[in-house]
Short mmCIF file of C-alpha atoms in Angstrom, two decimals:
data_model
loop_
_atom_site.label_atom_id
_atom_site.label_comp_id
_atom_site.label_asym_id
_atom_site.label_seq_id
_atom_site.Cartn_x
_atom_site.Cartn_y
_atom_site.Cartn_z
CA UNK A 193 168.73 -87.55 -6.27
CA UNK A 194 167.57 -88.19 -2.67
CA UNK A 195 164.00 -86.59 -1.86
CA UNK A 196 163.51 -85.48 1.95
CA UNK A 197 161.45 -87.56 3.88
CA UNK A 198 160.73 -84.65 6.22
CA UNK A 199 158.78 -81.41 4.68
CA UNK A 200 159.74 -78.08 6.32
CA UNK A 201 157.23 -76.38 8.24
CA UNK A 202 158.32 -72.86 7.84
CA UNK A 203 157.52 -72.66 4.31
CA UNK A 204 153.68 -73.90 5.34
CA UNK A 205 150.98 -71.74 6.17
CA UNK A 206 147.25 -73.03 7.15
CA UNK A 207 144.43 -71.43 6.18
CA UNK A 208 141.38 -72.27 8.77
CA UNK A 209 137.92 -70.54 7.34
CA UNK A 210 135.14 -70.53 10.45
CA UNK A 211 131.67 -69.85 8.85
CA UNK A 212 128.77 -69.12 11.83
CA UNK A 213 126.43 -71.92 12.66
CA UNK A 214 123.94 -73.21 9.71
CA UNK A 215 120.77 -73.06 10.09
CA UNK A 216 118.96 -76.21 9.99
CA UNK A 217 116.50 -77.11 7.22
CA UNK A 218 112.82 -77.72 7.97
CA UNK A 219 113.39 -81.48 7.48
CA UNK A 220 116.18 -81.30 10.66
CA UNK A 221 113.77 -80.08 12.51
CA UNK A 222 110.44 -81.83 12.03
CA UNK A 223 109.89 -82.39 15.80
CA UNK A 224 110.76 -78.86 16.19
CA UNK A 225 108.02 -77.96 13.92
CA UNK A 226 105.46 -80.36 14.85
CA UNK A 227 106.08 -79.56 18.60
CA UNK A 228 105.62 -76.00 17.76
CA UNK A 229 102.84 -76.73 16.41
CA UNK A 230 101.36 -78.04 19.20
CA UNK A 231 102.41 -75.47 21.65
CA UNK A 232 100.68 -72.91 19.45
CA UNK A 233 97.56 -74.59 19.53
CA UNK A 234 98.49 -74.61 23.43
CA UNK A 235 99.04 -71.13 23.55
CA UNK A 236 95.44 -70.21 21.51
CA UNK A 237 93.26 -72.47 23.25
CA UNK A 238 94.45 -70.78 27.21
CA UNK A 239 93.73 -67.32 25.51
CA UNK A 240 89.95 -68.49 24.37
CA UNK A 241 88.53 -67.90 28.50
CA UNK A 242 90.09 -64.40 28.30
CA UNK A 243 87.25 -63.53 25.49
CA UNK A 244 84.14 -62.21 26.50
CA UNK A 245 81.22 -64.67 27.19
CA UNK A 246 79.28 -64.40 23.79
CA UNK A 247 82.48 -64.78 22.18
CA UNK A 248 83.52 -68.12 24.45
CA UNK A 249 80.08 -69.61 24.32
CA UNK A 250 80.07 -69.48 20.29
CA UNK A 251 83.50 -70.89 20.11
CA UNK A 252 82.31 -73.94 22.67
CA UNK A 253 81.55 -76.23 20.12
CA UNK A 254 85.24 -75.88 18.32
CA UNK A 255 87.11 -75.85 21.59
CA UNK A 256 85.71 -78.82 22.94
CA UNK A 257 86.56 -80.46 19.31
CA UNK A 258 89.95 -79.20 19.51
CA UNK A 259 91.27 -79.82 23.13
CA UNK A 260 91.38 -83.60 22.46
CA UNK A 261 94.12 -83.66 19.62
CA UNK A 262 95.81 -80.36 21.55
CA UNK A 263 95.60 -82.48 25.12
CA UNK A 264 97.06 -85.71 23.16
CA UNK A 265 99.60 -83.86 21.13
CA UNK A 266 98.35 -84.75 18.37
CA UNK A 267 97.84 -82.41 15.60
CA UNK A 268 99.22 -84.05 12.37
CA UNK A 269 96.28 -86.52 11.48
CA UNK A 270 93.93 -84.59 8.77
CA UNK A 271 91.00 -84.64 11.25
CA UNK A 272 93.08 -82.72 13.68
CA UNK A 273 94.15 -80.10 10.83
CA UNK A 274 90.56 -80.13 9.71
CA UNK A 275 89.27 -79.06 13.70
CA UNK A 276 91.73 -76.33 13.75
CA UNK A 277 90.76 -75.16 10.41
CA UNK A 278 86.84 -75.40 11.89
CA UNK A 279 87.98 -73.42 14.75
CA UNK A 280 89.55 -70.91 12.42
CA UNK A 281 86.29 -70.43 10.02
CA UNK A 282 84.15 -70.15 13.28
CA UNK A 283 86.57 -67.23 14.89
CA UNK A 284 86.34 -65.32 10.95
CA UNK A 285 82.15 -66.13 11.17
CA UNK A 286 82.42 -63.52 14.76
CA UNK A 287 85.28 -61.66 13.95
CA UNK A 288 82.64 -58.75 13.14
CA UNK A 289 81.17 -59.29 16.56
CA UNK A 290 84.24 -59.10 18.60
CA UNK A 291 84.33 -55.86 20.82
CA UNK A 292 86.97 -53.43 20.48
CA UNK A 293 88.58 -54.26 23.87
CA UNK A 294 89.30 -57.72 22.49
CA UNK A 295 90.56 -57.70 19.11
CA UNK A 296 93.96 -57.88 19.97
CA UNK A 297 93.37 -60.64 22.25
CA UNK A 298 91.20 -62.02 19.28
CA UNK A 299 93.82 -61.95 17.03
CA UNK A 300 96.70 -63.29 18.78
CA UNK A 301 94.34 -66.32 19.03
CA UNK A 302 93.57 -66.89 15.23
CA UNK A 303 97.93 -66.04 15.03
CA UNK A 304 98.65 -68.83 17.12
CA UNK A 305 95.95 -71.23 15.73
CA UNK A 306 97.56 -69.99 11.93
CA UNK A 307 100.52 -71.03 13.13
CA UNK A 308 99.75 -74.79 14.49
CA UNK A 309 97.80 -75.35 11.16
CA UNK A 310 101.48 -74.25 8.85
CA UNK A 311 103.33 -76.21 11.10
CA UNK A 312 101.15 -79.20 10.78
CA UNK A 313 101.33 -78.90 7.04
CA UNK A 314 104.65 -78.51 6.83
CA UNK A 315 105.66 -81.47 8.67
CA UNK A 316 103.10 -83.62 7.07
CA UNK A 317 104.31 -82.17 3.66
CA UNK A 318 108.11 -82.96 4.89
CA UNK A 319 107.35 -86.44 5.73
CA UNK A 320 105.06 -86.95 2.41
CA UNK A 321 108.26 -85.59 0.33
CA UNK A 322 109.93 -88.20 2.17
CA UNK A 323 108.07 -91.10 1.40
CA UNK A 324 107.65 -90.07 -2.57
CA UNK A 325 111.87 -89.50 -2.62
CA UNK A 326 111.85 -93.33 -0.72
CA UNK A 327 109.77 -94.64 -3.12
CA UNK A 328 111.30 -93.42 -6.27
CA UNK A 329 114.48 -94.70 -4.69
CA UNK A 330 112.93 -97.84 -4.89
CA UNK A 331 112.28 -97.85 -0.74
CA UNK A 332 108.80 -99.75 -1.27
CA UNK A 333 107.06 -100.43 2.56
#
């Protein structure tokens, strides 16, 4: 018995199944975050001049501690976590003193500075995971 060599195509159907765009894991996107991250910290230290003097003059000591890992874009060492932390503690120390005018102002600051500090973590969690999964691989540098 001779088999075709040619399969009919009427008798074939194709079945093509679109699904939307994934979304990227965190570990895809770890200059996303850590870029985020930095434009937060951006974002918090323009808003500091819009606070009233008291409040800018207190927070002095923590901006000028900040801006050098913000200006550098640099915000995944510890010491840079640890400033933005400082800078965090210091704005919960006034919140009490901050004038009803300003809160929101206030709090869109310690937002954005929230926000650096996660995305800091995250990415230096990410890239921690990383090395632990490399070296259990056997991946030993």
């Amino acid at each position: 018995m001779d088999l075709p060599t040619i399969i009919p195509t009427q008798n074939n159907h194709r079945v093509v199944h679109f699904s939307g765009d994934m979304p990227r894991g965190d570990f895809e996107r770890l200059e996303e975050l850590a870029a985020d991250g930095v434009a937060a910290a951006r974002e918090a230290l323009a808003l500091v001049p819009l606070l009233p003097v008291p409040l800018f003059n207190a927070l002095q000591p923590q901006l000028m501690a900040l801006f050098p890992h913000v200006e550098r874009r640099r915000l995944l060492g510890e010491r840079a976590r640890e400033e933005l932390e400082l800078f965090v503690q210091e704005m919960n120390r006034l919140r009490p003193e901050v004038p009803e005018a300003d809160e929101e102002a206030f709090k869109e600051i310690g937002r954005l500075l929230l926000a650096s500090i996660d995305a800091s973590h995250r990415v230096a969690d990410l890239v921690a995971a990383e090395q632990q999964i490399g070296w259990l691989r056997g991946i030993r540098d």
